[in-house]
Short mmCIF file of C-alpha atoms in Angstrom, two decimals:
data_model
loop_
_atom_site.label_atom_id
_atom_site.label_comp_id
_atom_site.label_asym_id
_atom_site.label_seq_id
_atom_site.Cartn_x
_atom_site.Cartn_y
_atom_site.Cartn_z
CA MET R 1141 10.52 4.63 -44.01
CA SER R 1142 12.92 4.07 -40.84
CA PRO R 1143 15.75 7.19 -41.10
CA THR R 1144 18.90 6.25 -40.64
CA GLY R 1145 22.25 7.80 -41.40
CA THR R 1146 25.70 8.19 -40.98
CA TRP R 1147 27.00 11.65 -41.69
CA SER R 1148 30.52 13.69 -41.58
CA TYR R 1149 28.76 17.14 -41.55
CA PRO R 1150 28.94 19.68 -39.07
CA THR R 1151 30.75 16.59 -37.53
CA ALA R 1152 30.69 12.72 -37.45
CA ILE R 1153 27.14 12.27 -36.81
CA ARG R 1154 25.54 8.28 -35.78
CA PHE R 1155 21.83 8.95 -36.19
CA GLY R 1156 19.10 6.75 -35.62
CA ALA R 1157 16.91 4.30 -33.33
CA GLY R 1158 18.84 2.12 -31.50
CA ARG R 1159 22.35 3.13 -32.03
CA LEU R 1160 23.14 4.09 -28.12
CA LYS R 1161 24.60 0.85 -28.51
CA GLU R 1162 27.29 2.16 -30.34
CA LEU R 1163 28.41 4.21 -27.86
CA PRO R 1164 32.07 1.82 -27.16
CA ASP R 1165 32.50 2.39 -30.73
CA ALA R 1166 32.10 6.37 -30.74
CA CYS R 1167 34.85 6.40 -27.52
CA ALA R 1168 37.69 4.61 -29.31
CA ALA R 1169 36.70 6.72 -32.54
CA ALA R 1170 37.26 9.85 -29.91
CA GLY R 1171 40.10 8.22 -28.55
CA ILE R 1172 38.41 8.34 -25.30
CA LYS R 1173 39.41 4.76 -22.56
CA LYS R 1174 37.77 6.49 -19.31
CA PRO R 1175 34.80 8.91 -20.02
CA LEU R 1176 32.81 10.42 -17.59
CA LEU R 1177 29.06 11.20 -18.49
CA VAL R 1178 27.93 14.35 -17.81
CA THR R 1179 24.39 14.98 -17.41
CA ASP R 1180 21.43 16.80 -15.44
CA ARG R 1181 19.90 16.00 -12.21
CA GLY R 1182 16.70 15.13 -13.50
CA LEU R 1183 18.28 12.40 -16.29
CA ALA R 1184 20.41 10.78 -13.35
CA PRO R 1185 17.56 7.95 -12.52
CA LEU R 1186 16.00 7.60 -15.52
CA ASP R 1187 16.41 3.96 -17.78
CA ILE R 1188 18.04 5.69 -20.57
CA THR R 1189 21.10 7.00 -18.39
CA THR R 1190 21.32 3.48 -16.37
CA ARG R 1191 21.30 1.88 -19.95
CA ALA R 1192 24.08 4.18 -21.25
CA LEU R 1193 26.07 3.57 -18.12
CA ASP R 1194 25.82 0.22 -18.38
CA ILE R 1195 26.80 -0.11 -22.14
CA LEU R 1196 30.00 1.72 -20.88
CA GLU R 1197 30.35 -0.24 -18.28
CA GLY R 1198 29.85 -3.62 -20.17
CA ALA R 1199 32.54 -2.51 -22.57
CA GLY R 1200 35.21 -1.96 -19.82
CA LEU R 1201 34.80 1.46 -19.95
CA GLY R 1202 33.90 2.36 -16.19
CA ARG R 1203 30.58 3.52 -15.16
CA ALA R 1204 31.17 7.31 -13.85
CA MET R 1205 28.66 10.00 -14.16
CA PHE R 1206 28.48 13.51 -13.16
CA ALA R 1207 24.88 14.97 -12.60
CA GLU R 1208 25.40 18.42 -10.75
CA VAL R 1209 24.04 20.31 -13.76
CA ASP R 1210 21.69 23.14 -13.31
CA PRO R 1211 18.83 24.16 -15.78
CA ASN R 1212 20.70 26.87 -16.92
CA PRO R 1213 24.28 25.97 -16.07
CA ASN R 1214 26.98 28.01 -14.33
CA GLU R 1215 30.65 28.06 -13.38
CA LYS R 1216 29.83 26.37 -9.99
CA ASN R 1217 28.55 23.54 -12.26
CA LEU R 1218 31.57 23.64 -14.18
CA ALA R 1219 33.86 23.93 -11.20
CA ALA R 1220 32.59 20.98 -9.65
CA GLY R 1221 32.41 19.17 -13.40
CA ILE R 1222 35.77 19.81 -13.57
CA GLU R 1223 36.75 18.82 -10.23
CA ALA R 1224 34.89 15.18 -10.42
CA TYR R 1225 36.76 14.64 -13.84
CA LYS R 1226 40.12 15.32 -12.65
CA ALA R 1227 39.33 13.43 -9.19
CA GLY R 1228 38.25 10.17 -11.63
CA GLY R 1229 41.11 10.84 -13.88
CA HIS R 1230 39.27 10.74 -16.73
CA ASP R 1231 40.45 10.86 -20.41
CA GLY R 1232 37.12 12.40 -22.43
CA VAL R 1233 33.87 13.54 -21.73
CA ILE R 1234 30.23 12.00 -22.43
CA ALA R 1235 27.74 14.78 -22.68
CA PHE R 1236 24.18 13.41 -22.46
CA GLY R 1237 20.95 15.20 -21.95
CA GLY R 1238 19.42 18.09 -23.08
CA GLY R 1239 20.82 21.51 -23.53
CA SER R 1240 22.38 21.72 -20.05
CA GLY R 1241 23.47 18.61 -19.98
CA LEU R 1242 25.36 18.78 -23.47
CA ASP R 1243 26.25 22.58 -22.81
CA LEU R 1244 28.02 21.51 -19.51
CA GLY R 1245 29.46 18.29 -20.55
CA LYS R 1246 31.23 20.31 -23.60
CA MET R 1247 32.75 22.85 -21.24
CA VAL R 1248 34.18 19.87 -18.62
CA ALA R 1249 35.78 19.00 -21.60
CA PHE R 1250 37.24 22.15 -22.82
CA MET R 1251 38.25 23.88 -19.62
CA CYS R 1252 40.11 20.76 -17.59
CA GLY R 1253 43.33 21.64 -18.61
CA GLN R 1254 43.11 25.35 -19.10
CA THR R 1255 44.45 28.06 -16.54
CA ARG R 1256 42.54 30.76 -17.35
CA PRO R 1257 38.62 31.26 -15.90
CA VAL R 1258 35.99 30.39 -18.40
CA TRP R 1259 34.84 33.99 -19.01
CA ASP R 1260 38.24 34.49 -20.90
CA PHE R 1261 36.69 32.33 -23.63
CA GLU R 1262 33.75 34.09 -24.55
CA ASP R 1263 32.71 34.21 -28.22
CA ILE R 1264 34.13 37.98 -28.45
CA GLY R 1265 36.72 38.46 -31.63
CA ASP R 1266 39.66 36.06 -31.38
CA TRP R 1267 39.00 34.98 -27.52
CA TRP R 1268 39.37 31.47 -28.34
CA THR R 1269 42.68 31.85 -29.25
CA ARG R 1270 43.62 31.87 -25.71
CA ALA R 1271 43.02 28.56 -24.83
CA ASP R 1272 45.79 25.70 -25.19
CA ALA R 1273 44.02 24.19 -27.28
CA SER R 1274 46.27 20.73 -26.88
CA ALA R 1275 44.94 20.62 -23.38
CA ILE R 1276 40.98 19.74 -24.38
CA ALA R 1277 39.83 16.91 -24.25
CA PRO R 1278 37.58 14.71 -26.76
CA ASN R 1279 33.96 14.82 -26.30
CA ILE R 1280 30.85 13.24 -27.52
CA CYS R 1281 27.61 14.53 -27.65
CA VAL R 1282 24.26 12.13 -27.04
CA PRO R 1283 21.12 14.29 -27.05
CA THR R 1284 17.88 12.88 -25.27
CA THR R 1285 15.50 16.11 -26.36
CA ALA R 1286 15.44 17.50 -29.87
CA GLY R 1287 15.45 21.47 -29.45
CA THR R 1288 19.14 23.09 -28.74
CA GLY R 1289 21.14 20.96 -30.95
CA SER R 1290 24.19 21.61 -28.90
CA GLU R 1291 25.01 18.14 -30.22
CA VAL R 1292 26.76 19.86 -32.67
CA GLY R 1293 27.83 23.42 -31.66
CA ARG R 1294 31.45 24.76 -31.10
CA ALA R 1295 29.98 26.70 -28.02
CA SER R 1296 27.95 26.47 -24.76
CA VAL R 1297 26.21 28.88 -22.67
CA ILE R 1298 27.23 29.37 -19.25
CA THR R 1299 25.19 31.80 -16.56
CA ASN R 1300 27.30 33.56 -14.67
CA SER R 1301 25.93 32.92 -11.38
CA GLU R 1302 26.79 36.33 -9.82
CA THR R 1303 25.46 38.71 -12.37
CA HIS R 1304 22.85 36.19 -13.97
CA VAL R 1305 23.87 37.03 -17.64
CA LYS R 1306 24.50 34.18 -20.00
CA LYS R 1307 27.89 33.98 -21.57
CA ILE R 1308 28.34 31.98 -24.99
CA ILE R 1309 31.69 30.40 -24.86
CA PHE R 1310 33.49 29.20 -27.93
CA HIS R 1311 36.39 27.15 -29.36
CA PRO R 1312 36.44 25.26 -32.76
CA LYS R 1313 37.71 22.03 -30.10
CA VAL R 1314 34.54 22.26 -28.82
CA LEU R 1315 32.89 20.69 -31.59
CA PRO R 1316 31.95 16.90 -30.75
CA SER R 1317 34.36 14.64 -31.84
CA VAL R 1318 31.04 11.92 -32.53
CA VAL R 1319 27.20 12.48 -31.94
CA ILE R 1320 24.90 9.62 -31.38
CA ALA R 1321 21.46 10.45 -32.25
CA ASP R 1322 19.27 8.17 -31.08
CA PRO R 1323 15.47 9.37 -31.45
CA GLU R 1324 14.54 6.55 -28.81
CA LEU R 1325 15.92 8.33 -26.08
CA THR R 1326 13.24 10.91 -26.90
CA VAL R 1327 10.03 9.06 -26.68
CA GLY R 1328 10.17 9.92 -22.89
CA MET R 1329 10.19 13.22 -22.83
CA PRO R 1330 6.70 15.20 -21.26
CA LYS R 1331 4.58 16.92 -23.46
CA ALA R 1332 5.79 20.19 -22.35
CA ILE R 1333 9.32 19.29 -23.03
CA THR R 1334 8.65 17.87 -26.41
CA ALA R 1335 6.89 20.83 -27.64
CA GLY R 1336 9.77 23.51 -25.60
CA THR R 1337 12.64 21.88 -27.23
CA GLY R 1338 10.71 21.48 -30.46
CA LEU R 1339 9.93 24.94 -30.60
CA ASP R 1340 13.61 26.08 -29.55
CA ALA R 1341 14.52 24.01 -33.03
CA PHE R 1342 11.89 25.99 -34.94
CA ALA R 1343 13.07 29.49 -33.16
CA HIS R 1344 16.89 28.57 -34.43
CA CYS R 1345 15.47 28.20 -38.22
CA VAL R 1346 13.46 31.22 -38.52
CA GLU R 1347 16.02 33.22 -37.14
CA ALA R 1348 18.97 31.86 -39.17
CA PHE R 1349 16.49 32.09 -42.07
CA SER R 1350 15.59 35.67 -40.90
CA SER R 1351 19.45 36.57 -40.50
CA PRO R 1352 20.76 39.34 -42.64
CA HIS R 1353 24.02 37.65 -42.98
CA TYR R 1354 25.42 35.74 -46.43
CA HIS R 1355 25.51 31.92 -45.57
CA PRO R 1356 23.24 30.03 -48.35
CA MET R 1357 24.41 26.74 -47.22
CA SER R 1358 22.66 27.93 -43.63
CA GLN R 1359 19.93 29.58 -45.32
CA GLY R 1360 18.60 25.59 -47.13
CA ILE R 1361 19.24 24.01 -43.93
CA ALA R 1362 16.98 26.64 -42.04
CA LEU R 1363 14.29 26.06 -44.57
CA GLU R 1364 14.05 22.29 -44.24
CA GLY R 1365 14.57 22.48 -40.66
CA MET R 1366 11.47 24.71 -40.18
CA ARG R 1367 9.77 22.38 -42.70
CA LEU R 1368 10.72 19.26 -40.50
CA VAL R 1369 9.26 21.01 -37.59
CA ILE R 1370 5.97 22.12 -39.01
CA GLU R 1371 5.38 18.37 -40.12
CA ASN R 1372 6.82 16.11 -37.34
CA LEU R 1373 6.38 18.59 -33.73
CA PRO R 1374 2.59 17.70 -33.47
CA ARG R 1375 3.16 14.33 -34.63
CA ALA R 1376 5.61 13.71 -31.75
CA TYR R 1377 3.36 15.96 -29.15
CA ALA R 1378 0.27 13.81 -29.92
CA THR R 1379 1.90 10.34 -30.45
CA PRO R 1380 4.94 10.31 -27.96
CA ASP R 1381 6.33 7.02 -29.31
CA ASP R 1382 6.10 8.25 -33.17
CA LEU R 1383 9.82 6.97 -33.65
CA GLU R 1384 10.01 8.63 -37.59
CA ALA R 1385 8.52 11.97 -36.38
CA ARG R 1386 10.85 12.01 -33.42
CA ALA R 1387 13.68 11.00 -35.57
CA HIS R 1388 12.75 13.76 -37.86
CA MET R 1389 12.65 16.53 -34.84
CA MET R 1390 15.84 15.22 -33.64
CA SER R 1391 17.36 16.24 -37.45
CA ALA R 1392 15.30 19.02 -37.34
CA ALA R 1393 17.13 20.43 -33.94
CA ALA R 1394 20.99 19.68 -35.46
CA MET R 1395 19.50 21.56 -38.67
CA GLY R 1396 19.02 24.43 -36.19
CA ALA R 1397 22.13 24.71 -34.54
CA THR R 1398 24.29 24.19 -37.74
CA ALA R 1399 21.72 26.91 -39.78
CA PHE R 1400 22.41 29.57 -36.99
CA GLN R 1401 25.62 29.79 -37.93
CA LYS R 1402 24.44 32.65 -39.85
CA GLY R 1403 23.08 34.33 -36.95
CA LEU R 1404 20.52 34.75 -34.61
CA GLY R 1405 18.46 37.61 -33.15
CA ALA R 1406 16.05 39.28 -31.16
CA ILE R 1407 13.88 36.48 -30.32
CA HIS R 1408 17.16 34.82 -28.69
CA ALA R 1409 18.52 38.17 -27.48
CA LEU R 1410 15.08 38.60 -25.45
CA SER R 1411 15.25 34.69 -24.10
CA HIS R 1412 18.74 34.83 -22.82
CA PRO R 1413 18.03 37.62 -19.91
CA VAL R 1414 14.31 36.37 -19.05
CA GLY R 1415 15.89 32.77 -18.30
CA ALA R 1416 19.06 34.03 -16.49
CA VAL R 1417 17.02 35.97 -14.92
CA PHE R 1418 13.70 34.22 -13.96
CA ASN R 1419 14.78 30.35 -14.92
CA THR R 1420 12.50 29.84 -17.86
CA HIS R 1421 12.46 27.38 -19.91
CA HIS R 1422 14.68 28.55 -22.88
CA GLY R 1423 12.35 26.84 -26.23
CA THR R 1424 9.43 27.89 -24.72
CA THR R 1425 10.55 31.35 -23.89
CA ASN R 1426 11.73 31.75 -27.53
CA ALA R 1427 7.99 30.79 -28.75
CA VAL R 1428 6.63 33.30 -26.51
CA CYS R 1429 8.71 35.84 -27.83
CA MET R 1430 8.60 34.63 -31.52
CA PRO R 1431 5.14 36.49 -32.68
CA ALA R 1432 6.52 39.72 -31.42
CA VAL R 1433 9.86 39.61 -33.09
CA LEU R 1434 8.40 38.74 -36.26
CA ASP R 1435 6.12 41.36 -36.38
CA LEU R 1436 9.19 43.43 -35.60
CA ASN R 1437 11.53 42.17 -38.09
CA GLU R 1438 8.60 42.41 -40.81
CA PRO R 1439 9.81 45.34 -42.72
CA LYS R 1440 12.67 43.31 -43.58
CA ILE R 1441 11.64 39.57 -43.99
CA ARG R 1442 8.43 40.14 -45.57
CA GLU R 1443 9.70 38.93 -49.11
CA ARG R 1444 11.86 35.93 -47.99
CA PHE R 1445 8.57 34.58 -45.92
CA ASP R 1446 6.68 35.06 -48.79
CA ARG R 1447 9.14 32.57 -50.90
CA ALA R 1448 9.25 30.43 -48.14
CA ALA R 1449 5.59 30.29 -46.95
CA PRO R 1450 4.69 28.14 -50.25
CA TYR R 1451 7.51 25.25 -49.57
CA LEU R 1452 6.47 25.12 -46.03
CA GLY R 1453 3.00 24.74 -46.87
CA ILE R 1454 1.19 27.85 -45.46
CA GLU R 1455 -0.89 30.04 -47.49
CA GLY R 1456 -0.69 34.18 -47.82
CA GLY R 1457 3.05 34.26 -47.69
CA TYR R 1458 4.57 36.23 -44.97
CA ASP R 1459 1.33 36.86 -43.22
CA GLY R 1460 0.06 33.33 -43.51
CA PHE R 1461 3.38 32.12 -41.68
CA ARG R 1462 2.77 34.92 -38.86
CA ALA R 1463 -0.46 33.86 -38.17
CA PHE R 1464 0.84 30.47 -38.38
CA VAL R 1465 2.91 30.52 -35.37
CA GLN R 1466 0.43 32.17 -33.25
CA GLU R 1467 -1.55 28.99 -33.93
CA PHE R 1468 1.27 26.79 -33.84
CA ASN R 1469 2.24 28.01 -30.32
CA ASP R 1470 -1.52 27.70 -29.35
CA GLY R 1471 -2.05 24.30 -30.50
CA PHE R 1472 1.11 23.09 -27.70
CA GLY R 1473 -0.48 25.15 -24.88
CA ILE R 1474 2.58 28.06 -25.05
CA PRO R 1475 1.22 30.98 -23.13
CA ARG R 1476 1.09 34.39 -25.51
CA HIS R 1477 2.95 36.50 -22.64
CA LEU R 1478 5.81 35.72 -20.14
CA ARG R 1479 4.29 36.96 -16.68
CA ASP R 1480 2.49 33.47 -17.33
CA LEU R 1481 5.98 32.02 -16.74
CA GLY R 1482 6.38 33.85 -13.97
CA VAL R 1483 8.15 36.97 -15.53
CA THR R 1484 7.94 40.27 -13.71
CA ALA R 1485 8.06 43.58 -15.40
CA ASP R 1486 10.30 45.07 -12.15
CA ARG R 1487 13.72 43.50 -13.89
CA VAL R 1488 12.65 44.95 -17.52
CA ASP R 1489 15.69 47.27 -17.08
CA ASP R 1490 18.04 44.82 -16.35
CA MET R 1491 16.96 42.72 -19.00
CA VAL R 1492 16.87 45.60 -21.72
CA ALA R 1493 20.82 46.19 -20.67
CA MET R 1494 21.73 42.50 -20.98
CA ALA R 1495 19.68 41.93 -24.30
CA LEU R 1496 21.43 44.78 -25.90
CA GLU R 1497 25.33 42.75 -24.76
CA ASP R 1498 23.84 39.41 -26.15
CA PRO R 1499 25.43 38.39 -29.37
CA SER R 1500 22.24 37.30 -31.03
CA CYS R 1501 22.09 41.04 -31.54
CA GLY R 1502 23.92 40.97 -34.19
CA GLY R 1503 21.93 38.82 -36.54
CA ASN R 1504 18.61 40.37 -36.21
CA PRO R 1505 17.27 41.97 -39.35
CA VAL R 1506 16.31 45.29 -37.59
CA THR R 1507 19.15 46.85 -35.62
CA LEU R 1508 18.25 46.43 -31.92
CA ASP R 1509 18.17 49.69 -29.65
CA ALA R 1510 17.04 50.31 -25.99
CA ASP R 1511 13.95 51.21 -27.37
CA ASN R 1512 12.80 48.55 -29.36
CA VAL R 1513 13.90 46.03 -26.57
CA ARG R 1514 12.14 47.58 -24.18
CA ALA R 1515 9.19 47.29 -26.39
CA LEU R 1516 9.43 43.24 -27.59
CA TYR R 1517 9.88 43.20 -23.53
CA GLU R 1518 6.46 45.42 -22.77
CA THR R 1519 4.74 43.50 -25.62
CA VAL R 1520 5.50 40.02 -24.42
CA ILE R 1521 5.22 40.37 -20.34
#
């Protein structure tokens, strides 16, 4: 089987190996004639990025790139990206890369015509209505990892460089006009990144499935997303050029980000402060935190995982799933403690405060307070 499709949910998605060549047509569909390709420093010199720029240049769309993007992008990266966008006279953005490149690229398109600071559009209440929707430029997303699912999201995570707090910036028009999901672009990922990004997708699906909020469509997507990760991440990790496994992982990443409209939870509430303070890899951090969070939420989620486990090919209901998660992490060399990622206990007070302010708290089955968040940090550090 060769996974290929053309979908319009949650946005227009051109999915399949080799579809990067459709980038000029995607620009035409989005009304972009002079795009700025936004990516991160690590991707900038790689062959896949050169290939994308060659395709754009060959179609008469220029060869402009901005790559000053940190692993946890911040408002300084955003200001520099907007400056490059305006200086080049661009009319749209191609966000190219993993979560950092996609998030920053979407924000350049969103903020290039705004007059208020980016923090005024945090995902709180109706703050998104403060934006001038007519000044938002179109964006196209081209993921090169299978993890964050930012390519199908209406928001970006931006770190405040002064407070080190991650903020979710939201607007419906941040959703990409077109996504090109080409699994060939993920073949060259190092094994650690394949694992970390894949486990990020898994965390999105697990937390969406666990969330107490009502969203049956997201619930079904989360369940199938978990199955795809369980069956295909080991294949992609062991055999990097397994395009079918890479394609299924790319689907799972988009599914996780679609599903978490239903809500995230304590995994992400813990992970966001850790990443902001210690600059750890987000997906790997999620994976370390997941077993402890499952333990916390067990009274509220046991029944639903009892029902889900047989579909996932796991015996023993919730208990079998909980044991599987630790074995799954171990199989990819994920450490069992955050201290192995350089995290130290001296910042726990700061991280507890940041975690309790994180919007992900609202989707956790067990209500989060300072005591249980601190206990979680003490367990995972």
